[in-house]
Short mmCIF file of C-alpha atoms in Angstrom, two decimals:
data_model
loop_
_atom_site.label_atom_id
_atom_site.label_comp_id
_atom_site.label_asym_id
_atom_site.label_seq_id
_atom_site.Cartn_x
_atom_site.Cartn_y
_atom_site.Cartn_z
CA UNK A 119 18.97 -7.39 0.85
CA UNK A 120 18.24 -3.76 1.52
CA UNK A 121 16.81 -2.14 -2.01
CA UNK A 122 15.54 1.12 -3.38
CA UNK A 123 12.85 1.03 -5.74
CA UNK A 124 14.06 4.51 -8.14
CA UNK A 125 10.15 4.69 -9.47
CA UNK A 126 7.39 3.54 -8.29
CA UNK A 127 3.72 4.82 -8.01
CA UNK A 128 2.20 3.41 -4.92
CA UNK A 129 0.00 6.64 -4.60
CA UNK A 130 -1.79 4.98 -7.68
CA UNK A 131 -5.76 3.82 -7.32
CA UNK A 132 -4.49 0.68 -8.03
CA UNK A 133 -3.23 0.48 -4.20
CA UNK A 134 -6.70 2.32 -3.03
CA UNK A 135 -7.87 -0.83 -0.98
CA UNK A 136 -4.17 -2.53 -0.05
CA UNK A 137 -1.61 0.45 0.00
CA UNK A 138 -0.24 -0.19 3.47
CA UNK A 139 -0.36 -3.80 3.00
CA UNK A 140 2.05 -2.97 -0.19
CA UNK A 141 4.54 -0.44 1.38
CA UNK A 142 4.80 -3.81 4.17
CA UNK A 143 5.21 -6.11 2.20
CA UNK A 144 8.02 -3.94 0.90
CA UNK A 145 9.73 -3.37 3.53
CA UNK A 146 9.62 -7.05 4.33
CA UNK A 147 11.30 -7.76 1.03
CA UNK A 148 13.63 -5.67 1.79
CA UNK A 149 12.67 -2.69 -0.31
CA UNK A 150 13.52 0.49 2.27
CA UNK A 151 13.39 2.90 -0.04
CA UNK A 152 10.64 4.40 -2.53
CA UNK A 153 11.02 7.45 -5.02
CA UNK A 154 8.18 8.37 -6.49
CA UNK A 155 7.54 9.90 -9.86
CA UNK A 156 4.33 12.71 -10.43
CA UNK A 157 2.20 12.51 -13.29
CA UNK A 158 0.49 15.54 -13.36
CA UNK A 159 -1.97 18.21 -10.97
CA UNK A 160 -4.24 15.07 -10.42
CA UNK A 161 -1.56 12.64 -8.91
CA UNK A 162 -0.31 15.18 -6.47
CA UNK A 163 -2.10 15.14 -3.46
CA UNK A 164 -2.28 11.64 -3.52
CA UNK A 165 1.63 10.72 -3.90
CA UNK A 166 2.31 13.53 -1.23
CA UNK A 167 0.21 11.96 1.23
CA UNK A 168 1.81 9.09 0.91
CA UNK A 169 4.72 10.36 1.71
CA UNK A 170 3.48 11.86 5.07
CA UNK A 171 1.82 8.70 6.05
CA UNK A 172 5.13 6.62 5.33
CA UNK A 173 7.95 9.02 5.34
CA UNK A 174 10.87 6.69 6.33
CA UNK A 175 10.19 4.74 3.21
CA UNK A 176 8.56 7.27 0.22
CA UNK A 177 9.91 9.98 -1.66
CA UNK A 178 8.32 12.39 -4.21
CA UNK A 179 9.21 13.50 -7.35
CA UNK A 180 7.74 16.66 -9.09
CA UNK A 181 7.00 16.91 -12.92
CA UNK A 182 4.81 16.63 -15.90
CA UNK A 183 4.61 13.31 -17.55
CA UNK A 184 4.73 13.63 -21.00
CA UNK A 185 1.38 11.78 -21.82
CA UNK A 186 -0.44 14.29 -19.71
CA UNK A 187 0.74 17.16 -21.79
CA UNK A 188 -2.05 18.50 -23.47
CA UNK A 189 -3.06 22.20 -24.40
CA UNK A 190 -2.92 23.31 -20.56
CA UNK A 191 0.34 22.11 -20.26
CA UNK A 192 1.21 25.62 -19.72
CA UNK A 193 -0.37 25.79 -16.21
CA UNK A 194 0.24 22.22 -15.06
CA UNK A 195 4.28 23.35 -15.77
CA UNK A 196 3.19 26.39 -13.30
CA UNK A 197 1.98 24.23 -10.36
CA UNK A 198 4.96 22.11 -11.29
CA UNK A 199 7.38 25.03 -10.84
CA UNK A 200 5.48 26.53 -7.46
CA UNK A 201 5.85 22.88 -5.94
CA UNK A 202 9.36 23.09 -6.42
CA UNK A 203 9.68 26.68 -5.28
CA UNK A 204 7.71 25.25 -1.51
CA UNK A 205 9.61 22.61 -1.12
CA UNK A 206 11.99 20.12 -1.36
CA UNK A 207 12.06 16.97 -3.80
CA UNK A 208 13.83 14.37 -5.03
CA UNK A 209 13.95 14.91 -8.50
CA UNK A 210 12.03 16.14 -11.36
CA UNK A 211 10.14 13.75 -12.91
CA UNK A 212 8.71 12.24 -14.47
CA UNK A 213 9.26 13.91 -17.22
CA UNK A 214 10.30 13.60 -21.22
CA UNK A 215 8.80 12.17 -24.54
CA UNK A 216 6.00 9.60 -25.00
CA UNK A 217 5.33 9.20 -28.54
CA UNK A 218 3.54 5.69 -27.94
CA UNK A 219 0.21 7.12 -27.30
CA UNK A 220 -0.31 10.55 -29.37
CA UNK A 221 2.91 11.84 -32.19
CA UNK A 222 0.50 15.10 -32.53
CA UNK A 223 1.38 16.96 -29.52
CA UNK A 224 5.41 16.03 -29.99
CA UNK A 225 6.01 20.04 -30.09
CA UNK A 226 4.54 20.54 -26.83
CA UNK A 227 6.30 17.53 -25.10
CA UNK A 228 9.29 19.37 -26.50
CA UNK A 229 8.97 22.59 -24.89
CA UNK A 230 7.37 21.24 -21.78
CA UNK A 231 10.69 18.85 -21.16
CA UNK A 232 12.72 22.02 -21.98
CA UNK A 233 11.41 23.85 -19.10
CA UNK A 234 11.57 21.08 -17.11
CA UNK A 235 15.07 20.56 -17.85
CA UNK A 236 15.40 24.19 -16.66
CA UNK A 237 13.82 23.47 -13.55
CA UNK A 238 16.16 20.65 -12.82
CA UNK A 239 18.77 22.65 -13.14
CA UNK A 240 17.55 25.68 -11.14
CA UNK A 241 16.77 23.65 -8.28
CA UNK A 242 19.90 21.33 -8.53
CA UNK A 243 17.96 17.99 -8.91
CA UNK A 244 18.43 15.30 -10.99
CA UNK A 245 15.61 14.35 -14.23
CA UNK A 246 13.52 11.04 -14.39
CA UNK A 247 12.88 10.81 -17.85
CA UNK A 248 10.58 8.63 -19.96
CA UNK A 249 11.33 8.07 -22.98
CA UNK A 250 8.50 5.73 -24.55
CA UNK A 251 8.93 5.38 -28.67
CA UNK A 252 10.98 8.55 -28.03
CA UNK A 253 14.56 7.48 -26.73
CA UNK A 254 16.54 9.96 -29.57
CA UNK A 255 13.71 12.94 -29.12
CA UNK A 256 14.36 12.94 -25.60
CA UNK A 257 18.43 12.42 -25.24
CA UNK A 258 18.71 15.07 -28.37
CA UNK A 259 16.90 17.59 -25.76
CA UNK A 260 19.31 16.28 -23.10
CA UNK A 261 22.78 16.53 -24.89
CA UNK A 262 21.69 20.09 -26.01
CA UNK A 263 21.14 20.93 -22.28
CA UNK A 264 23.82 18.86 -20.80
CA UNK A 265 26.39 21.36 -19.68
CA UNK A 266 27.94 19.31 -16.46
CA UNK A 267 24.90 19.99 -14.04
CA UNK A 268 22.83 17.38 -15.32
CA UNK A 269 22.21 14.39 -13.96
CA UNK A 270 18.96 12.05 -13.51
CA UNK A 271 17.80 8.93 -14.89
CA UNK A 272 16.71 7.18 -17.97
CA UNK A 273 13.94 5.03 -16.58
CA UNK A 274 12.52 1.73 -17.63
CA UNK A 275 15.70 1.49 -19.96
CA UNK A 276 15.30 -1.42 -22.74
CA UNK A 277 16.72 0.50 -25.53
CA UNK A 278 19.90 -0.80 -27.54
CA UNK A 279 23.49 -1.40 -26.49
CA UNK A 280 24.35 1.85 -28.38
CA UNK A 281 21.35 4.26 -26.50
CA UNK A 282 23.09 2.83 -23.12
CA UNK A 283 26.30 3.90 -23.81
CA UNK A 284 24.72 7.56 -24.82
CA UNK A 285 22.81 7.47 -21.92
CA UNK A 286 26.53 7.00 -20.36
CA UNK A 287 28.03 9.56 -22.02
CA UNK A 288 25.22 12.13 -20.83
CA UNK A 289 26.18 10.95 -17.33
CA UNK A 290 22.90 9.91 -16.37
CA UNK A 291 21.55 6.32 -15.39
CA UNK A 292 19.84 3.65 -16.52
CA UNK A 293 16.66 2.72 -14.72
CA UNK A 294 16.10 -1.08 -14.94
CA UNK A 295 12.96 -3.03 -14.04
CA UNK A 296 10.39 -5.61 -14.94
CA UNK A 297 10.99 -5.83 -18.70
CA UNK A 298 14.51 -7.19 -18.13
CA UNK A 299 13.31 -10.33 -16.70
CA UNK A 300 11.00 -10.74 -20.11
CA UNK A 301 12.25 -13.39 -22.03
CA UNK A 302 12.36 -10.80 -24.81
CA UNK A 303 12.88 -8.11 -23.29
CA UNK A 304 16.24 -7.01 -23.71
CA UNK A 305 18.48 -6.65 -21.05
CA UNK A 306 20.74 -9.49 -22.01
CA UNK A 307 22.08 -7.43 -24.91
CA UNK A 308 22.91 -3.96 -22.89
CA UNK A 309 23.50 -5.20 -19.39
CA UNK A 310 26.27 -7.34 -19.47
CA UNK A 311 28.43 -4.28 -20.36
CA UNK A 312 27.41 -1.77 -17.60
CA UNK A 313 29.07 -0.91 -14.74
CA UNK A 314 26.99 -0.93 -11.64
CA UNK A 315 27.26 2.54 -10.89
CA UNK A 316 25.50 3.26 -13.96
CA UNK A 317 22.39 1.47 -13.13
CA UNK A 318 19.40 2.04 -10.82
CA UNK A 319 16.09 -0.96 -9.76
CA UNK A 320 13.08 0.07 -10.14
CA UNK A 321 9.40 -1.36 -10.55
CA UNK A 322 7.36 1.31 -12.40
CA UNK A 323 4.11 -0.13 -10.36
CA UNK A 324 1.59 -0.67 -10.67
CA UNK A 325 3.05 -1.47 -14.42
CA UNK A 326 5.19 -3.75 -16.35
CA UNK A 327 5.47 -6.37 -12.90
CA UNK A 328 8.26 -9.04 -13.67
CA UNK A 329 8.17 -12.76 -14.16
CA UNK A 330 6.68 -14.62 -12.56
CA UNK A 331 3.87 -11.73 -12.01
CA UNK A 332 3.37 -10.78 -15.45
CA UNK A 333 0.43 -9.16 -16.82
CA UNK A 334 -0.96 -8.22 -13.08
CA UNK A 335 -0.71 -5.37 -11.01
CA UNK A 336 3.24 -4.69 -9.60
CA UNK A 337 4.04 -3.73 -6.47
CA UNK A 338 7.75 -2.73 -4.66
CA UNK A 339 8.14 -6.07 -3.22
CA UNK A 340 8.66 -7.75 -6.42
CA UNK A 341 12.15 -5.93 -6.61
CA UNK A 342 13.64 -8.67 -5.32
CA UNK A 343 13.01 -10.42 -8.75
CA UNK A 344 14.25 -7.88 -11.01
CA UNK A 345 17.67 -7.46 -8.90
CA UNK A 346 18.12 -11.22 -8.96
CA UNK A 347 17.78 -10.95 -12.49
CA UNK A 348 20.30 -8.08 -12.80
CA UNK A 349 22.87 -10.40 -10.96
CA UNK A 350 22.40 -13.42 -13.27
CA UNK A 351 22.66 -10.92 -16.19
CA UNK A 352 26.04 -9.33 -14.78
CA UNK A 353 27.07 -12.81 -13.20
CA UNK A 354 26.97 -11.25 -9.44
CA UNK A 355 25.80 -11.55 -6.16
CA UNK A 356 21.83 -10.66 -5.63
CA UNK A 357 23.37 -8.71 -2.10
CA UNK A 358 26.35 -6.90 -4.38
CA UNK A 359 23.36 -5.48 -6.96
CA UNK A 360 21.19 -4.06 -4.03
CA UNK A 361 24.10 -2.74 -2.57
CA UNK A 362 25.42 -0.83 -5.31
CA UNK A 363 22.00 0.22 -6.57
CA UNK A 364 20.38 1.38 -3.23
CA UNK A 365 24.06 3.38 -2.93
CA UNK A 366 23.40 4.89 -7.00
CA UNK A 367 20.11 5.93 -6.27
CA UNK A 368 20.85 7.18 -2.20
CA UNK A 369 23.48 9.77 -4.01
CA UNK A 370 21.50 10.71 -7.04
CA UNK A 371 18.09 11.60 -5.06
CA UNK A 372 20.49 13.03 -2.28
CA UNK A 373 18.24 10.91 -0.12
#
């Protein structure tokens, strides 16, 4: 099986002492491909020398995640934007709502995935959005915006059957990863009734790492477990899931 993992962040600390152990243990599972997501001005340098070290395999993103907006979210958008104006990236992201942690600063997550939104569409790249406690906050900003250019991702999807098929009808995709092999976790109640073109694998490491690895640090090669999964959920072939999701996530990244 040849897989993409959509979202991953192998720049983390988490990989300080094993990184290139990971990314081979990857590639020996299969697992070619690597987007990764920013966080904010602290995760940069980081995730974009990972990418020089191992640039056959990893792929950055550039954004703000929404739990790192604070009241200088002002200039981390700014660095955000002259990133994008240097160079090229796959997407912008992540990005979007995150009302798990803090409700207080929901205004500012607003405006800050507003501009990002604009960014996306400036730059003709697709949005990797998270959406944490904040699945309606976040598509509300996306169906004002939508006008046919967007496109992007819902990541680490486990919402209901009915925020799928809006996700749908905003023609983005659904990001699927560790939580759908949770025994409550989901999936079995949305999945079954997506098409594969819809849907994108990803890990979210060092979080959220499937059965039989729950509760410790994930890592890219355990996307072999969350396609399989997938498959059993959609009653298909482990090799037809990588297939169509490497192919989903090769023309959405334009990678």
């Amino acid at each position: 099986m040849q897989l993409t993992d959509s979202h991953a962040h192998i720049y983390s600390e988490q990989f300080k002492t094993d990184r290139d152990e990971a990314l081979h243990r990857a590639y020996e599972a299969g697992v070619t491909t690597i987007v990764m997501p920013n966080i904010d001005h602290t995760s940069i340098d980081g995730m974009l020398e990972t990418e020089v070290r191992f640039p056959q395999q990893c792929f950055s993103m550039m954004g703000l995640h929404p739990c790192s907006v604070g009241k200088d979210f002002e200039r981390e958008l700014y660095l955000v934007e002259e990133w994008l104006d240097k160079r090229p990236f796959a997407a912008v992201g992540e990005c979007g709502i995150d009302l798990y942690w803090d409700k207080t600063t929901l205004a500012q997550q607003q405006e800050a995935l507003r501009v990002q939104v604009a960014l996306a569409k400036k730059h003709s790249l697709p949005l990797v959005l998270h959406t944490r406690d904040a699945f309606q906050e976040t598509a509300d900003i996306i169906e004002a915006a939508q006008d046919g250019t967007l496109t992007g991702v819902f990541h680490c999807f486990s919402g209901t059957p009915e925020e799928a098929a809006r996700v749908l009808r905003l023609g983005f995709k659904l990001g699927i990863g560790g939580v759908a092999t949770f025994k409550n976790g989901g999936a079995d109640k949305f999945l079954p009734d997506i098409a594969l073109e819809h849907l994108l694998l990803e890990t979210d490491c060092p979080y959220l790492a499937p059965v039989p690895h729950r509760g410790k640090r994930n890592e890219p090669s355990y996307l072999p477990l969350i396609a399989r999964r997938v498959a059993e959920l959609l009653r298909k072939d482990p090799e037809e899931i990588a297939e169509a999701t490497t192919r989903n996530a090769r023309e959405l990244f334009k990678l």
